[in-house]
Amino acid sequence: GENVEQHPSTLSVQEGDSAVIKCTYSDSASNYFPWYKQELGKGPQLIIDIRSNVGEKKDQRIAVTLNKTAKHFSLHITETQPEDSAVYFCAAWEGGKLIFGQGTELSVKP
Amino acid sequence: ETGVTQSPTHLIKTRGQQVTLRCSSQSGHNTVSWYQQALGQGPQFIFQYYREEENGRGNFPPRFSGLQFPNYSSELNVNALELDDSALYLCASSFQGSTGELFFGEGSRLTVL
C-alpha cells in the first residue's frame, strides 16, 4: 500500500521568510495530493491540492510542486506570517482514502 | 454552505466501555469517512460510508463500526474501549466520484482511562 514520508518534522522561520515542506510517496498509481493545515484543537483544513497531470499549482502565498518521476511533492509558503504557524500534513489519495504524512510543525517567529 | 459538524467535542470513557461519535456531512456531500488521529501523528483511515454501506476499511478491528443515515450523517461506534483508542476522531465528507477532496470536521477528542 501507499506510504507517505514527510520532512522536516519541525520547521522554524522568521516572519517574511519562505518555508518548504517535502513529502515522498511510494505508490505510482496515486494521482491526487492535498495539503492540510491543522491549528491547535481544530480539524485539518484543506489549503491546496494538486493532481498528477499538473506539475505546479499556486494560490497567493502558497504553492505546491509535484515530481511524478521522483514521486515527491512539496509545499512552498512565501512571505510567512505568524498566523501560518500550525501543523501541516501532506497526503496521497489511494484506493478511495487519504494516506497522510506524519506532519510538520511550522513556527513563524515575529 | 454548512460545514462538517461533529459531536461531542470531548469525552472521557473508561476501558471496556462503548462510545458513539456523530457527524453531519457538508451540504451536498454523500460520502463520509472516519479517521483516527493519535497525538503527534497524521490521521489514519478507519472506514468510509456511501449509500448507507461501508465502502472501504482501514486496518482497524471489528469493534470499530459505523452507520450512515439517509440524510448522509454518520456515526462511529467503538466497543470494548482500550487505552490506545485515546485519540482525536475526525469525520470527513466528500462527494462520491470526486477524487480525494475531503473536508474535515473539528473532531471528537476521546480519552480512555
mmCIF file with all atom_site columns, N, CA, C and O in Angstrom, chain B residues 15-57:
data_model
loop_
_atom_site.group_PDB
_atom_site.id
_atom_site.type_symbol
_atom_site.label_atom_id
_atom_site.label_alt_id
_atom_site.label_comp_id
_atom_site.label_asym_id
_atom_site.label_entity_id
_atom_site.label_seq_id
_atom_site.pdbx_PDB_ins_code
_atom_site.Cartn_x
_atom_site.Cartn_y
_atom_site.Cartn_z
_atom_site.occupancy
_atom_site.B_iso_or_equiv
_atom_site.pdbx_formal_charge
_atom_site.auth_seq_id
_atom_site.auth_comp_id
_atom_site.auth_asym_id
_atom_site.auth_atom_id
_atom_site.pdbx_PDB_model_num
ATOM 1   N N  . ARG B 1 15 ? -11.846 2.056  30.247 1.00 0.00 ? 15 ARG B N  1
ATOM 2   C CA . ARG B 1 15 ? -11.597 0.826  29.482 1.00 0.00 ? 15 ARG B CA 1
ATOM 3   C C  . ARG B 1 15 ? -12.796 -0.107 29.534 1.00 0.00 ? 15 ARG B C  1
ATOM 4   O O  . ARG B 1 15 ? -13.416 -0.274 30.582 1.00 0.00 ? 15 ARG B O  1
ATOM 5   N N  . GLY B 1 16 ? -13.118 -0.699 28.419 1.00 0.00 ? 16 GLY B N  1
ATOM 6   C CA . GLY B 1 16 ? -14.213 -1.643 28.334 1.00 0.00 ? 16 GLY B CA 1
ATOM 7   C C  . GLY B 1 16 ? -15.549 -1.028 27.975 1.00 0.00 ? 16 GLY B C  1
ATOM 8   O O  . GLY B 1 16 ? -16.476 -1.745 27.560 1.00 0.00 ? 16 GLY B O  1
ATOM 9   N N  . GLN B 1 17 ? -15.649 0.300  28.123 1.00 0.00 ? 17 GLN B N  1
ATOM 10  C CA . GLN B 1 17 ? -16.913 0.955  27.776 1.00 0.00 ? 17 GLN B CA 1
ATOM 11  C C  . GLN B 1 17 ? -17.071 1.071  26.261 1.00 0.00 ? 17 GLN B C  1
ATOM 12  O O  . GLN B 1 17 ? -16.173 0.728  25.478 1.00 0.00 ? 17 GLN B O  1
ATOM 13  N N  . GLN B 1 18 ? -18.226 1.591  25.862 1.00 0.00 ? 18 GLN B N  1
ATOM 14  C CA . GLN B 1 18 ? -18.542 1.778  24.455 1.00 0.00 ? 18 GLN B CA 1
ATOM 15  C C  . GLN B 1 18 ? -18.787 3.269  24.213 1.00 0.00 ? 18 GLN B C  1
ATOM 16  O O  . GLN B 1 18 ? -19.199 3.999  25.120 1.00 0.00 ? 18 GLN B O  1
ATOM 17  N N  . VAL B 1 19 ? -18.497 3.721  22.992 1.00 0.00 ? 19 VAL B N  1
ATOM 18  C CA . VAL B 1 19 ? -18.691 5.132  22.683 1.00 0.00 ? 19 VAL B CA 1
ATOM 19  C C  . VAL B 1 19 ? -19.310 5.283  21.294 1.00 0.00 ? 19 VAL B C  1
ATOM 20  O O  . VAL B 1 19 ? -19.068 4.455  20.401 1.00 0.00 ? 19 VAL B O  1
ATOM 21  N N  . THR B 1 20 ? -20.131 6.308  21.142 1.00 0.00 ? 20 THR B N  1
ATOM 22  C CA . THR B 1 20 ? -20.715 6.654  19.845 1.00 0.00 ? 20 THR B CA 1
ATOM 23  C C  . THR B 1 20 ? -20.403 8.101  19.526 1.00 0.00 ? 20 THR B C  1
ATOM 24  O O  . THR B 1 20 ? -20.673 8.990  20.338 1.00 0.00 ? 20 THR B O  1
ATOM 25  N N  . LEU B 1 21 ? -19.816 8.323  18.371 1.00 0.00 ? 21 LEU B N  1
ATOM 26  C CA . LEU B 1 21 ? -19.483 9.662  17.903 1.00 0.00 ? 21 LEU B CA 1
ATOM 27  C C  . LEU B 1 21 ? -20.347 9.962  16.679 1.00 0.00 ? 21 LEU B C  1
ATOM 28  O O  . LEU B 1 21 ? -20.630 9.071  15.876 1.00 0.00 ? 21 LEU B O  1
ATOM 29  N N  . ARG B 1 22 ? -20.723 11.230 16.532 1.00 0.00 ? 22 ARG B N  1
ATOM 30  C CA . ARG B 1 22 ? -21.662 11.597 15.473 1.00 0.00 ? 22 ARG B CA 1
ATOM 31  C C  . ARG B 1 22 ? -21.092 12.651 14.524 1.00 0.00 ? 22 ARG B C  1
ATOM 32  O O  . ARG B 1 22 ? -20.275 13.482 14.938 1.00 0.00 ? 22 ARG B O  1
ATOM 33  N N  . CYS B 1 23 ? -21.573 12.612 13.291 1.00 0.00 ? 23 CYS B N  1
ATOM 34  C CA . CYS B 1 23 ? -21.050 13.509 12.261 1.00 0.00 ? 23 CYS B CA 1
ATOM 35  C C  . CYS B 1 23 ? -22.160 13.885 11.298 1.00 0.00 ? 23 CYS B C  1
ATOM 36  O O  . CYS B 1 23 ? -22.901 13.009 10.823 1.00 0.00 ? 23 CYS B O  1
ATOM 37  N N  . SER B 1 24 ? -22.252 15.159 11.000 1.00 0.00 ? 24 SER B N  1
ATOM 38  C CA . SER B 1 24 ? -23.150 15.638 9.945  1.00 0.00 ? 24 SER B CA 1
ATOM 39  C C  . SER B 1 24 ? -22.296 16.111 8.787  1.00 0.00 ? 24 SER B C  1
ATOM 40  O O  . SER B 1 24 ? -21.397 16.940 8.979  1.00 0.00 ? 24 SER B O  1
ATOM 41  N N  . SER B 1 25 ? -22.569 15.599 7.614  1.00 0.00 ? 25 SER B N  1
ATOM 42  C CA . SER B 1 25 ? -21.717 15.912 6.467  1.00 0.00 ? 25 SER B CA 1
ATOM 43  C C  . SER B 1 25 ? -22.033 17.297 5.914  1.00 0.00 ? 25 SER B C  1
ATOM 44  O O  . SER B 1 25 ? -23.076 17.890 6.200  1.00 0.00 ? 25 SER B O  1
ATOM 45  N N  . GLN B 1 26 ? -21.094 17.798 5.120  1.00 0.00 ? 26 GLN B N  1
ATOM 46  C CA . GLN B 1 26 ? -21.265 19.093 4.482  1.00 0.00 ? 26 GLN B CA 1
ATOM 47  C C  . GLN B 1 26 ? -22.394 19.014 3.461  1.00 0.00 ? 26 GLN B C  1
ATOM 48  O O  . GLN B 1 26 ? -22.577 17.990 2.806  1.00 0.00 ? 26 GLN B O  1
ATOM 49  N N  . SER B 1 27 ? -23.127 20.097 3.338  1.00 0.00 ? 27 SER B N  1
ATOM 50  C CA . SER B 1 27 ? -24.234 20.154 2.392  1.00 0.00 ? 27 SER B CA 1
ATOM 51  C C  . SER B 1 27 ? -23.778 19.769 0.992  1.00 0.00 ? 27 SER B C  1
ATOM 52  O O  . SER B 1 27 ? -22.753 20.258 0.501  1.00 0.00 ? 27 SER B O  1
ATOM 53  N N  . GLY B 1 28 ? -24.519 18.846 0.357  1.00 0.00 ? 28 GLY B N  1
ATOM 54  C CA . GLY B 1 28 ? -24.178 18.422 -0.999 1.00 0.00 ? 28 GLY B CA 1
ATOM 55  C C  . GLY B 1 28 ? -23.266 17.219 -1.065 1.00 0.00 ? 28 GLY B C  1
ATOM 56  O O  . GLY B 1 28 ? -23.027 16.685 -2.148 1.00 0.00 ? 28 GLY B O  1
ATOM 57  N N  . HIS B 1 29 ? -22.738 16.786 0.080  1.00 0.00 ? 29 HIS B N  1
ATOM 58  C CA . HIS B 1 29 ? -21.850 15.627 0.111  1.00 0.00 ? 29 HIS B CA 1
ATOM 59  C C  . HIS B 1 29 ? -22.597 14.372 0.517  1.00 0.00 ? 29 HIS B C  1
ATOM 60  O O  . HIS B 1 29 ? -23.467 14.414 1.385  1.00 0.00 ? 29 HIS B O  1
ATOM 61  N N  . ASN B 1 30 ? -22.253 13.232 -0.122 1.00 0.00 ? 30 ASN B N  1
ATOM 62  C CA . ASN B 1 30 ? -22.986 11.991 0.145  1.00 0.00 ? 30 ASN B CA 1
ATOM 63  C C  . ASN B 1 30 ? -22.100 10.885 0.715  1.00 0.00 ? 30 ASN B C  1
ATOM 64  O O  . ASN B 1 30 ? -22.566 9.762  0.912  1.00 0.00 ? 30 ASN B O  1
ATOM 65  N N  . THR B 1 31 ? -20.859 11.191 0.994  1.00 0.00 ? 31 THR B N  1
ATOM 66  C CA . THR B 1 31 ? -19.905 10.180 1.473  1.00 0.00 ? 31 THR B CA 1
ATOM 67  C C  . THR B 1 31 ? -19.232 10.685 2.740  1.00 0.00 ? 31 THR B C  1
ATOM 68  O O  . THR B 1 31 ? -18.854 11.853 2.817  1.00 0.00 ? 31 THR B O  1
ATOM 69  N N  . VAL B 1 32 ? -19.113 9.792  3.716  1.00 0.00 ? 32 VAL B N  1
ATOM 70  C CA . VAL B 1 32 ? -18.481 10.154 4.984  1.00 0.00 ? 32 VAL B CA 1
ATOM 71  C C  . VAL B 1 32 ? -17.340 9.189  5.269  1.00 0.00 ? 32 VAL B C  1
ATOM 72  O O  . VAL B 1 32 ? -17.521 7.965  5.146  1.00 0.00 ? 32 VAL B O  1
ATOM 73  N N  . SER B 1 33 ? -16.206 9.735  5.646  1.00 0.00 ? 33 SER B N  1
ATOM 74  C CA . SER B 1 33 ? -15.049 8.922  6.040  1.00 0.00 ? 33 SER B CA 1
ATOM 75  C C  . SER B 1 33 ? -14.679 9.268  7.472  1.00 0.00 ? 33 SER B C  1
ATOM 76  O O  . SER B 1 33 ? -14.839 10.415 7.902  1.00 0.00 ? 33 SER B O  1
ATOM 77  N N  . TRP B 1 34 ? -14.179 8.285  8.183  1.00 0.00 ? 34 TRP B N  1
ATOM 78  C CA . TRP B 1 34 ? -13.719 8.496  9.558  1.00 0.00 ? 34 TRP B CA 1
ATOM 79  C C  . TRP B 1 34 ? -12.223 8.220  9.636  1.00 0.00 ? 34 TRP B C  1
ATOM 80  O O  . TRP B 1 34 ? -11.722 7.244  9.054  1.00 0.00 ? 34 TRP B O  1
ATOM 81  N N  . TYR B 1 35 ? -11.530 9.073  10.382 1.00 0.00 ? 35 TYR B N  1
ATOM 82  C CA . TYR B 1 35 ? -10.090 8.935  10.585 1.00 0.00 ? 35 TYR B CA 1
ATOM 83  C C  . TYR B 1 35 ? -9.794  9.035  12.078 1.00 0.00 ? 35 TYR B C  1
ATOM 84  O O  . TYR B 1 35 ? -10.469 9.769  12.816 1.00 0.00 ? 35 TYR B O  1
ATOM 85  N N  . GLN B 1 36 ? -8.759  8.318  12.499 1.00 0.00 ? 36 GLN B N  1
ATOM 86  C CA . GLN B 1 36 ? -8.266  8.401  13.864 1.00 0.00 ? 36 GLN B CA 1
ATOM 87  C C  . GLN B 1 36 ? -6.924  9.128  13.856 1.00 0.00 ? 36 GLN B C  1
ATOM 88  O O  . GLN B 1 36 ? -6.034  8.774  13.073 1.00 0.00 ? 36 GLN B O  1
ATOM 89  N N  . GLN B 1 37 ? -6.780  10.137 14.711 1.00 0.00 ? 37 GLN B N  1
ATOM 90  C CA . GLN B 1 37 ? -5.518  10.861 14.784 1.00 0.00 ? 37 GLN B CA 1
ATOM 91  C C  . GLN B 1 37 ? -4.969  10.779 16.208 1.00 0.00 ? 37 GLN B C  1
ATOM 92  O O  . GLN B 1 37 ? -5.469  11.450 17.119 1.00 0.00 ? 37 GLN B O  1
ATOM 93  N N  . ALA B 1 38 ? -3.952  9.960  16.381 1.00 0.00 ? 38 ALA B N  1
ATOM 94  C CA . ALA B 1 38 ? -3.268  9.889  17.676 1.00 0.00 ? 38 ALA B CA 1
ATOM 95  C C  . ALA B 1 38 ? -2.419  11.138 17.856 1.00 0.00 ? 38 ALA B C  1
ATOM 96  O O  . ALA B 1 38 ? -2.047  11.804 16.876 1.00 0.00 ? 38 ALA B O  1
ATOM 97  N N  . LEU B 1 39 ? -2.076  11.452 19.083 1.00 0.00 ? 39 LEU B N  1
ATOM 98  C CA . LEU B 1 39 ? -1.328  12.664 19.386 1.00 0.00 ? 39 LEU B CA 1
ATOM 99  C C  . LEU B 1 39 ? 0.010   12.676 18.648 1.00 0.00 ? 39 LEU B C  1
ATOM 100 O O  . LEU B 1 39 ? 0.763   11.709 18.698 1.00 0.00 ? 39 LEU B O  1
ATOM 101 N N  . GLY B 1 40 ? 0.259   13.749 17.908 1.00 0.00 ? 40 GLY B N  1
ATOM 102 C CA . GLY B 1 40 ? 1.527   13.892 17.209 1.00 0.00 ? 40 GLY B CA 1
ATOM 103 C C  . GLY B 1 40 ? 1.641   13.088 15.925 1.00 0.00 ? 40 GLY B C  1
ATOM 104 O O  . GLY B 1 40 ? 2.726   12.998 15.346 1.00 0.00 ? 40 GLY B O  1
ATOM 105 N N  . GLN B 1 41 ? 0.537   12.524 15.462 1.00 0.00 ? 41 GLN B N  1
ATOM 106 C CA . GLN B 1 41 ? 0.547   11.687 14.253 1.00 0.00 ? 41 GLN B CA 1
ATOM 107 C C  . GLN B 1 41 ? -0.397  12.248 13.192 1.00 0.00 ? 41 GLN B C  1
ATOM 108 O O  . GLN B 1 41 ? -1.250  13.092 13.487 1.00 0.00 ? 41 GLN B O  1
ATOM 109 N N  . GLY B 1 42 ? -0.245  11.754 11.986 1.00 0.00 ? 42 GLY B N  1
ATOM 110 C CA . GLY B 1 42 ? -1.196  12.082 10.944 1.00 0.00 ? 42 GLY B CA 1
ATOM 111 C C  . GLY B 1 42 ? -2.453  11.239 11.080 1.00 0.00 ? 42 GLY B C  1
ATOM 112 O O  . GLY B 1 42 ? -2.427  10.169 11.690 1.00 0.00 ? 42 GLY B O  1
ATOM 113 N N  . PRO B 1 43 ? -3.558  11.699 10.526 1.00 0.00 ? 43 PRO B N  1
ATOM 114 C CA . PRO B 1 43 ? -4.805  10.913 10.586 1.00 0.00 ? 43 PRO B CA 1
ATOM 115 C C  . PRO B 1 43 ? -4.652  9.572  9.874  1.00 0.00 ? 43 PRO B C  1
ATOM 116 O O  . PRO B 1 43 ? -3.971  9.478  8.853  1.00 0.00 ? 43 PRO B O  1
ATOM 117 N N  . GLN B 1 44 ? -5.325  8.546  10.433 1.00 0.00 ? 44 GLN B N  1
ATOM 118 C CA . GLN B 1 44 ? -5.336  7.211  9.821  1.00 0.00 ? 44 GLN B CA 1
ATOM 119 C C  . GLN B 1 44 ? -6.770  6.830  9.468  1.00 0.00 ? 44 GLN B C  1
ATOM 120 O O  . GLN B 1 44 ? -7.673  6.973  10.304 1.00 0.00 ? 44 GLN B O  1
ATOM 121 N N  . PHE B 1 45 ? -6.937  6.297  8.272  1.00 0.00 ? 45 PHE B N  1
ATOM 122 C CA . PHE B 1 45 ? -8.258  5.947  7.752  1.00 0.00 ? 45 PHE B CA 1
ATOM 123 C C  . PHE B 1 45 ? -8.851  4.780  8.522  1.00 0.00 ? 45 PHE B C  1
ATOM 124 O O  . PHE B 1 45 ? -8.215  3.739  8.672  1.00 0.00 ? 45 PHE B O  1
ATOM 125 N N  . ILE B 1 46 ? -10.106 4.978  9.001  1.00 0.00 ? 46 ILE B N  1
ATOM 126 C CA . ILE B 1 46 ? -10.823 3.890  9.675  1.00 0.00 ? 46 ILE B CA 1
ATOM 127 C C  . ILE B 1 46 ? -11.751 3.209  8.674  1.00 0.00 ? 46 ILE B C  1
ATOM 128 O O  . ILE B 1 46 ? -11.617 2.016  8.404  1.00 0.00 ? 46 ILE B O  1
ATOM 129 N N  . PHE B 1 47 ? -12.725 3.942  8.151  1.00 0.00 ? 47 PHE B N  1
ATOM 130 C CA . PHE B 1 47 ? -13.620 3.428  7.105  1.00 0.00 ? 47 PHE B CA 1
ATOM 131 C C  . PHE B 1 47 ? -14.366 4.571  6.449  1.00 0.00 ? 47 PHE B C  1
ATOM 132 O O  . PHE B 1 47 ? -14.306 5.717  6.886  1.00 0.00 ? 47 PHE B O  1
ATOM 133 N N  . GLN B 1 48 ? -15.098 4.198  5.378  1.00 0.00 ? 48 GLN B N  1
ATOM 134 C CA . GLN B 1 48 ? -15.872 5.152  4.616  1.00 0.00 ? 48 GLN B CA 1
ATOM 135 C C  . GLN B 1 48 ? -17.281 4.602  4.425  1.00 0.00 ? 48 GLN B C  1
ATOM 136 O O  . GLN B 1 48 ? -17.459 3.386  4.273  1.00 0.00 ? 48 GLN B O  1
ATOM 137 N N  . TYR B 1 49 ? -18.273 5.497  4.414  1.00 0.00 ? 49 TYR B N  1
ATOM 138 C CA . TYR B 1 49 ? -19.655 5.095  4.180  1.00 0.00 ? 49 TYR B CA 1
ATOM 139 C C  . TYR B 1 49 ? -20.230 5.856  2.998  1.00 0.00 ? 49 TYR B C  1
ATOM 140 O O  . TYR B 1 49 ? -20.065 7.086  2.865  1.00 0.00 ? 49 TYR B O  1
ATOM 141 N N  . TYR B 1 50 ? -20.907 5.102  2.143  1.00 0.00 ? 50 TYR B N  1
ATOM 142 C CA . TYR B 1 50 ? -21.589 5.655  0.975  1.00 0.00 ? 50 TYR B CA 1
ATOM 143 C C  . TYR B 1 50 ? -22.851 4.844  0.772  1.00 0.00 ? 50 TYR B C  1
ATOM 144 O O  . TYR B 1 50 ? -22.833 3.614  0.845  1.00 0.00 ? 50 TYR B O  1
ATOM 145 N N  . ARG B 1 51 ? -23.953 5.530  0.518  1.00 0.00 ? 51 ARG B N  1
ATOM 146 C CA . ARG B 1 51 ? -25.249 4.862  0.356  1.00 0.00 ? 51 ARG B CA 1
ATOM 147 C C  . ARG B 1 51 ? -25.540 3.920  1.526  1.00 0.00 ? 51 ARG B C  1
ATOM 148 O O  . ARG B 1 51 ? -26.015 2.801  1.334  1.00 0.00 ? 51 ARG B O  1
ATOM 149 N N  . GLU B 1 52 ? -25.212 4.402  2.709  1.00 0.00 ? 52 GLU B N  1
ATOM 150 C CA . GLU B 1 52 ? -25.536 3.716  3.972  1.00 0.00 ? 52 GLU B CA 1
ATOM 151 C C  . GLU B 1 52 ? -24.801 2.387  4.140  1.00 0.00 ? 52 GLU B C  1
ATOM 152 O O  . GLU B 1 52 ? -25.169 1.587  5.006  1.00 0.00 ? 52 GLU B O  1
ATOM 153 N N  . GLU B 1 53 ? -23.755 2.170  3.348  1.00 0.00 ? 53 GLU B N  1
ATOM 154 C CA . GLU B 1 53 ? -22.977 0.935  3.482  1.00 0.00 ? 53 GLU B CA 1
ATOM 155 C C  . GLU B 1 53 ? -21.486 1.256  3.608  1.00 0.00 ? 53 GLU B C  1
ATOM 156 O O  . GLU B 1 53 ? -21.007 2.258  3.061  1.00 0.00 ? 53 GLU B O  1
ATOM 157 N N  . GLU B 1 54 ? -20.781 0.384  4.294  1.00 0.00 ? 54 GLU B N  1
ATOM 158 C CA . GLU B 1 54 ? -19.336 0.541  4.403  1.00 0.00 ? 54 GLU B CA 1
ATOM 159 C C  . GLU B 1 54 ? -18.718 0.354  3.019  1.00 0.00 ? 54 GLU B C  1
ATOM 160 O O  . GLU B 1 54 ? -18.964 -0.647 2.343  1.00 0.00 ? 54 GLU B O  1
ATOM 161 N N  . ASN B 1 55 ? -17.865 1.295  2.650  1.00 0.00 ? 55 ASN B N  1
ATOM 162 C CA . ASN B 1 55 ? -17.312 1.329  1.301  1.00 0.00 ? 55 ASN B CA 1
ATOM 163 C C  . ASN B 1 55 ? -15.799 1.458  1.362  1.00 0.00 ? 55 ASN B C  1
ATOM 164 O O  . ASN B 1 55 ? -15.209 2.319  0.745  1.00 0.00 ? 55 ASN B O  1
ATOM 165 N N  . GLY B 1 56 ? -15.170 0.598  2.152  1.00 0.00 ? 56 GLY B N  1
ATOM 166 C CA . GLY B 1 56 ? -13.725 0.667  2.321  1.00 0.00 ? 56 GLY B CA 1
ATOM 167 C C  . GLY B 1 56 ? -13.400 0.750  3.795  1.00 0.00 ? 56 GLY B C  1
ATOM 168 O O  . GLY B 1 56 ? -14.086 1.442  4.557  1.00 0.00 ? 56 GLY B O  1
ATOM 169 N N  . ARG B 1 57 ? -12.352 0.034  4.207  1.00 0.00 ? 57 ARG B N  1
ATOM 170 C CA . ARG B 1 57 ? -11.995 -0.032 5.615  1.00 0.00 ? 57 ARG B CA 1
ATOM 171 C C  . ARG B 1 57 ? -10.482 -0.091 5.744  1.00 0.00 ? 57 ARG B C  1
ATOM 172 O O  . ARG B 1 57 ? -9.807  -0.766 4.960  1.00 0.00 ? 57 ARG B O  1
#
